[in-house]
Coordinates of C-alpha atoms in Angstrom, one line a residue:
M18 CA 3.7 -11.3 10.8
K19 CA 1.7 -8.7 12.9
I20 CA -1.3 -7.5 10.9
S21 CA -3.9 -4.8 11.8
V22 CA -7.0 -4.5 9.7
L23 CA -8.6 -1.1 9.9
G24 CA -12.3 -1.4 9.1
C25 CA -14.5 -4.3 10.1
G26 CA -17.2 -4.2 7.4
R27 CA -17.8 -7.0 4.9
W28 CA -14.4 -7.0 3.3
G29 CA -12.4 -6.0 6.4
S30 CA -13.8 -8.8 8.5
F31 CA -12.9 -11.3 5.8
L32 CA -9.4 -9.9 5.5
A33 CA -8.9 -10.4 9.2
W34 CA -10.3 -13.9 8.9
Y35 CA -8.0 -14.7 6.0
Q36 CA -4.9 -13.4 7.7
A37 CA -5.6 -15.2 11.0
T38 CA -7.1 -18.5 9.9
V39 CA -5.5 -19.2 6.5
L40 CA -2.1 -17.5 7.0
N41 CA -1.8 -17.8 10.8
N42 CA -0.7 -14.3 11.3
S43 CA -1.3 -12.3 14.5
V44 CA -4.3 -10.1 13.7
I45 CA -5.9 -7.0 15.3
L46 CA -9.2 -5.9 13.7
W47 CA -10.2 -2.3 14.4
G48 CA -13.7 -0.9 14.1
E49 CA -15.3 2.4 15.1
R50 CA -17.3 2.2 18.3
G51 CA -21.0 2.8 17.7
R52 CA -21.0 1.6 14.1
K53 CA -23.2 -1.4 13.3
S54 CA -20.4 -3.5 11.8
Y55 CA -18.2 -3.2 14.9
E56 CA -21.0 -3.6 17.5
C57 CA -22.3 -6.7 15.7
L58 CA -18.8 -8.3 15.9
K59 CA -18.3 -7.2 19.4
A60 CA -21.7 -8.7 20.6
D61 CA -21.8 -11.9 18.5
G62 CA -18.2 -12.5 17.4
K63 CA -19.5 -12.8 13.8
N64 CA -21.4 -11.1 11.1
E65 CA -23.4 -12.3 8.1
Y66 CA -20.2 -13.2 6.3
V67 CA -17.6 -14.6 8.7
A68 CA -17.1 -15.7 12.3
L69 CA -14.0 -14.2 13.9
D70 CA -11.3 -16.7 15.0
P71 CA -10.6 -16.5 18.7
S72 CA -7.1 -15.4 17.9
I73 CA -8.3 -12.2 16.4
T74 CA -8.2 -9.2 18.7
L75 CA -11.2 -6.9 18.0
T76 CA -10.8 -3.4 19.2
D77 CA -12.0 0.2 18.8
D78 CA -8.6 1.5 20.0
L79 CA -7.0 3.0 16.8
A80 CA -3.7 3.8 18.6
L81 CA -3.4 0.1 19.7
A82 CA -4.2 -1.2 16.2
V83 CA -1.7 1.1 14.4
S84 CA 1.2 0.8 16.9
S85 CA 1.0 -3.0 17.1
A86 CA 1.2 -3.7 13.4
E87 CA 4.0 -4.3 10.9
V88 CA 1.4 -4.3 8.1
I89 CA -1.7 -2.1 8.2
I90 CA -4.5 -3.2 5.9
V91 CA -7.1 -0.5 5.3
S92 CA -10.6 -1.5 4.3
I93 CA -13.1 1.4 4.5
S94 CA -15.2 3.5 2.1
A95 CA -13.0 4.9 -0.7
Q96 CA -14.5 8.3 -0.3
A97 CA -13.8 8.4 3.4
L98 CA -10.1 7.5 3.0
R99 CA -8.6 11.0 3.1
S100 CA -10.3 12.0 6.4
F101 CA -9.5 8.6 7.9
L102 CA -5.8 8.5 7.0
S103 CA -5.4 12.1 8.1
G104 CA -6.3 10.8 11.6
V105 CA -4.0 7.7 11.3
A106 CA -1.1 9.9 10.2
R107 CA -0.9 11.5 13.7
F108 CA 0.6 8.2 15.0
D109 CA 4.2 7.0 14.5
L110 CA 4.1 5.2 11.2
S111 CA 7.9 4.5 10.9
G112 CA 8.6 1.3 9.0
K113 CA 5.0 0.3 8.7
I114 CA 3.5 -1.0 5.4
F115 CA 0.0 0.1 4.3
V116 CA -2.2 -2.0 2.1
L117 CA -5.3 -0.4 0.6
C118 CA -8.1 -2.8 0.0
M119 CA -10.9 -0.7 -1.3
K120 CA -11.7 0.3 -4.9
G121 CA -12.5 3.8 -5.9
I122 CA -11.4 7.2 -7.2
E123 CA -11.8 10.3 -5.0
E124 CA -14.7 12.4 -6.2
G125 CA -13.8 16.0 -6.6
T126 CA -10.1 15.5 -7.0
G127 CA -9.9 12.5 -9.3
K128 CA -7.1 11.1 -7.2
R129 CA -6.3 7.5 -7.0
L130 CA -6.4 6.0 -3.5
S131 CA -2.6 5.6 -3.3
E132 CA -2.3 9.3 -4.2
V133 CA -4.7 10.2 -1.5
A134 CA -2.7 8.2 1.0
A135 CA 0.5 9.9 0.0
E136 CA -1.1 13.3 0.4
C137 CA -2.1 12.2 4.0
G138 CA 1.5 11.5 4.8
I139 CA 1.7 7.8 4.1
D140 CA 5.0 6.8 2.5
P141 CA 4.3 5.9 -1.1
S142 CA 7.2 3.5 -1.2
R143 CA 5.5 1.5 1.6
T144 CA 2.0 1.6 0.2
A145 CA 0.4 -1.1 -1.8
V146 CA -3.1 -1.9 -3.2
W147 CA -4.8 -5.3 -3.0
V148 CA -7.5 -5.8 -5.7
G149 CA -9.1 -8.4 -7.9
P150 CA -12.0 -10.8 -8.0
G151 CA -13.4 -12.8 -5.2
H152 CA -16.5 -12.8 -3.0
I153 CA -16.3 -13.6 0.7
Q154 CA -19.3 -16.0 0.4
A155 CA -17.1 -18.2 -2.0
F156 CA -13.8 -17.8 -0.1
V157 CA -15.2 -19.0 3.2
K158 CA -16.5 -22.1 1.5
G159 CA -12.9 -22.8 0.3
I160 CA -13.5 -21.8 -3.3
P161 CA -10.3 -20.2 -4.5
N162 CA -9.6 -17.2 -6.7
C163 CA -6.8 -15.0 -8.1
M164 CA -6.0 -11.5 -6.9
L165 CA -3.4 -8.8 -7.5
I166 CA -1.1 -6.7 -5.4
D167 CA 0.5 -3.6 -6.9
S168 CA 2.6 -0.7 -5.6
A169 CA 5.2 1.8 -6.7
D170 CA 7.9 -0.4 -5.4
E171 CA 8.5 -3.8 -7.1
R172 CA 10.2 -5.2 -4.0
L173 CA 7.2 -4.3 -1.8
T174 CA 4.8 -5.8 -4.4
R175 CA 6.6 -9.1 -4.4
Y176 CA 7.1 -9.2 -0.6
L177 CA 3.4 -8.8 0.0
A178 CA 2.2 -11.1 -2.7
D179 CA 4.5 -13.8 -1.6
S180 CA 3.6 -13.3 2.0
F181 CA -0.2 -13.3 1.5
K182 CA -0.5 -16.2 -1.0
S183 CA -2.2 -19.4 -0.1
N184 CA -4.2 -22.3 -1.7
L185 CA -7.2 -20.0 -1.3
I186 CA -5.8 -16.9 -3.1
R187 CA -3.3 -17.0 -5.8
F188 CA -1.6 -13.6 -6.1
Y189 CA -0.1 -12.0 -9.1
Y190 CA 2.5 -9.2 -9.1
G191 CA 1.1 -5.9 -10.4
N192 CA 3.4 -3.6 -12.5
D193 CA 1.1 -0.7 -13.3
L194 CA -0.2 1.1 -10.3
I195 CA -2.2 3.6 -12.3
G196 CA -3.9 0.9 -14.4
T197 CA -4.5 -1.3 -11.4
E198 CA -6.2 1.4 -9.4
V199 CA -8.3 2.9 -12.2
G200 CA -9.3 -0.5 -13.5
A201 CA -10.3 -1.8 -10.1
A202 CA -12.4 1.3 -9.4
A203 CA -14.0 1.4 -12.8
K204 CA -15.3 -2.1 -12.8
N205 CA -17.8 -1.0 -10.1
V206 CA -19.2 1.5 -12.5
L207 CA -19.8 -1.1 -15.0
G208 CA -21.4 -3.3 -12.3
I209 CA -24.2 -0.7 -11.9
V210 CA -24.9 -0.9 -15.6
A211 CA -25.0 -4.7 -15.5
G212 CA -27.6 -4.5 -12.7
I213 CA -29.7 -2.1 -14.7
L214 CA -29.6 -4.5 -17.6
D215 CA -30.6 -7.4 -15.4
G216 CA -33.4 -5.5 -13.8
C217 CA -34.9 -4.6 -17.2
G218 CA -34.4 -8.0 -18.8
Y219 CA -31.5 -6.9 -21.1
A220 CA -28.9 -9.3 -19.7
S221 CA -27.8 -10.3 -23.2
L222 CA -26.3 -6.8 -23.5
K223 CA -23.7 -7.6 -20.8
G224 CA -21.4 -9.1 -23.4
P225 CA -21.1 -5.8 -25.3
L226 CA -20.9 -4.0 -22.0
M227 CA -17.8 -6.1 -21.1
A228 CA -16.1 -5.4 -24.4
R229 CA -16.9 -1.7 -24.7
G230 CA -16.5 -1.1 -21.0
A231 CA -13.0 -2.5 -20.9
F232 CA -12.0 -0.4 -24.0
E233 CA -13.4 2.7 -22.4
V234 CA -11.4 2.1 -19.2
A235 CA -8.3 1.2 -21.1
S236 CA -8.4 4.5 -23.0
L237 CA -8.6 6.4 -19.7
I238 CA -5.8 4.4 -18.1
K239 CA -3.6 5.2 -21.1
A240 CA -4.4 8.9 -21.0
M241 CA -3.5 9.0 -17.4
G242 CA -0.1 7.5 -18.1
G243 CA -0.8 3.9 -17.4
D244 CA -0.7 0.7 -19.5
F245 CA -3.6 0.3 -21.9
S246 CA -3.5 -3.5 -21.4
S247 CA -4.0 -3.2 -17.6
A248 CA -7.8 -2.9 -18.2
Y249 CA -7.7 -6.5 -19.5
G250 CA -6.0 -7.9 -16.4
L251 CA -7.2 -9.1 -13.0
A252 CA -8.0 -5.7 -11.6
H253 CA -10.6 -4.9 -14.2
L254 CA -11.7 -7.5 -16.7
G255 CA -10.6 -10.3 -14.4
D256 CA -13.1 -9.0 -11.8
Y257 CA -16.1 -8.8 -14.2
E258 CA -17.7 -12.1 -13.2
T259 CA -17.6 -11.0 -9.6
T260 CA -19.1 -7.6 -10.4
L261 CA -21.3 -8.0 -13.5
F262 CA -22.8 -11.4 -12.9
S263 CA -22.7 -12.4 -9.2
E264 CA -25.7 -12.2 -7.0
Y265 CA -23.3 -11.0 -4.2
S266 CA -22.1 -7.9 -6.1
N267 CA -23.2 -4.7 -4.3
N268 CA -22.8 -2.6 -7.4
R269 CA -24.7 -4.9 -9.7
R270 CA -27.4 -5.2 -7.0
Y271 CA -27.6 -1.4 -6.7
G272 CA -28.3 -1.0 -10.4
E273 CA -30.9 -3.8 -10.4
M274 CA -32.7 -2.3 -7.5
L275 CA -32.4 1.3 -8.8
V276 CA -34.1 0.5 -12.1
N277 CA -37.0 -1.0 -10.1
G278 CA -37.4 2.0 -7.8
V279 CA -35.9 0.3 -4.7
R280 CA -33.2 1.9 -2.6
F281 CA -30.1 -0.1 -1.9
E282 CA -28.9 0.5 1.6
K283 CA -25.4 -1.0 1.4
L284 CA -22.2 0.6 0.0
A285 CA -22.0 0.8 -3.8
E286 CA -18.6 2.4 -4.6
G287 CA -19.4 2.7 -8.3
V288 CA -21.8 5.6 -7.7
M289 CA -19.2 8.2 -6.7
T290 CA -16.5 6.5 -8.8
A291 CA -18.7 7.2 -11.9
K292 CA -18.7 10.9 -11.0
A293 CA -15.0 11.0 -10.4
M294 CA -14.3 9.1 -13.7
S295 CA -16.5 11.5 -15.7
E296 CA -14.5 14.4 -14.3
L297 CA -11.3 12.6 -15.3
G298 CA -12.6 11.9 -18.8
E299 CA -13.2 15.6 -19.3
K300 CA -9.8 16.4 -17.9
Y301 CA -8.0 14.1 -20.2
G302 CA -10.3 14.5 -23.2
I303 CA -11.3 10.9 -23.2
D304 CA -14.7 9.7 -24.5
L305 CA -16.4 7.7 -21.6
P306 CA -20.0 7.2 -22.8
I307 CA -20.9 4.3 -20.4
T308 CA -19.5 6.1 -17.5
K309 CA -21.4 9.3 -18.3
A310 CA -24.6 7.2 -18.7
V311 CA -24.1 5.8 -15.2
C312 CA -23.5 9.4 -13.9
D313 CA -26.8 10.5 -15.5
V314 CA -28.6 7.5 -14.0
C315 CA -27.2 8.0 -10.5
F316 CA -27.4 11.8 -10.3
N317 CA -29.8 13.2 -12.8
A318 CA -32.5 10.5 -13.3
D319 CA -35.5 10.3 -10.9
A320 CA -34.7 6.6 -10.5
F321 CA -36.9 6.1 -7.4
A322 CA -40.1 7.4 -8.9
G323 CA -41.6 4.0 -9.7
G324 CA -42.5 3.2 -13.4
D325 CA -41.6 6.6 -14.8
G326 CA -38.2 6.4 -13.1
R327 CA -37.5 3.0 -14.7
E328 CA -38.3 4.3 -18.1
Q329 CA -36.1 7.3 -17.6
V330 CA -33.2 5.1 -16.5
M331 CA -33.5 2.8 -19.5
Q332 CA -33.8 5.8 -21.9
I333 CA -30.4 7.0 -20.7
I334 CA -28.8 3.5 -21.1
L335 CA -30.3 2.8 -24.5
K336 CA -29.3 6.2 -25.8
L337 CA -25.9 4.7 -26.1
F338 CA -27.2 2.9 -29.2
E339 CA -27.9 6.3 -30.9
R340 CA -24.2 7.2 -30.9
Q341 CA -22.4 7.7 -34.2
T342 CA -21.0 4.5 -35.7
K343 CA -17.3 4.2 -35.2
T344 CA -14.6 1.5 -35.5
Q345 CA -14.5 -0.5 -32.3
F346 CA -11.0 0.6 -31.3
Y347 CA -11.2 4.3 -32.1
E348 CA -8.9 6.8 -30.4
K349 CA -10.7 9.0 -27.8

């Protein structure tokens, strides 16, 4: 199979490594000239996560990457997807399959990433998402995990899952694209809260966070037309260990550093996803208290003001305990 991976950051470079070294596919890895991620791979043939197999073609020629592929895997910032795919759509995409490998909801529109792709001219019947738990640092050591592929077309879902499976990654077939995408994006929001709790010595609250967070996300999924139970599958609850507990989690690390007044310089998709989810909650009339708290922390609290900022952040999180007592599975 001819694969092109668009985006050579942390996850993109791993996906190229996986396709080439584990699945023995023909792989082109595209990155933008001048970006640190691309220039590092070009100069050294590796980054802090993986070493590129000699069979992988690294290029900054987008036309070459798109035209050469049967399957195009996209791994960039979720919020940059619309502008990026608008540029990709100028090429001939006839017969090509797109696999979106980022987790987020577009801020300002509330669109899922497959919806963004469709609005950019990418055929929905040939678009899939690849989500679920797993850290590169574990995969490259041969530690396996389970992941999920979902799309609007069951045949495409099965084709990709069957083609991409290995002893390193066991794939499951998704059957609820709304729930898969919203759940995968939302777990990053909860990761920020987990980091805040870790940073303040409240790690014991991550158990309630898991339970209440999953219910909150399930309620939103249901309101949007998806399956309530999807929040308890691999895309969301199944990814909690990777996001809420792992030292490698960007979103958890973001929250931990934020509460201690230190800026996190890498990408934490949960920040903008929290804003987008809050807007969706208002649109669908769904109570999303944890999500709203993350929004307040990220956009309204003076989180980087030293000790005072730390207190302000914790006041926002602990205010959740002042909410009116309800049954645990209340509607809205």
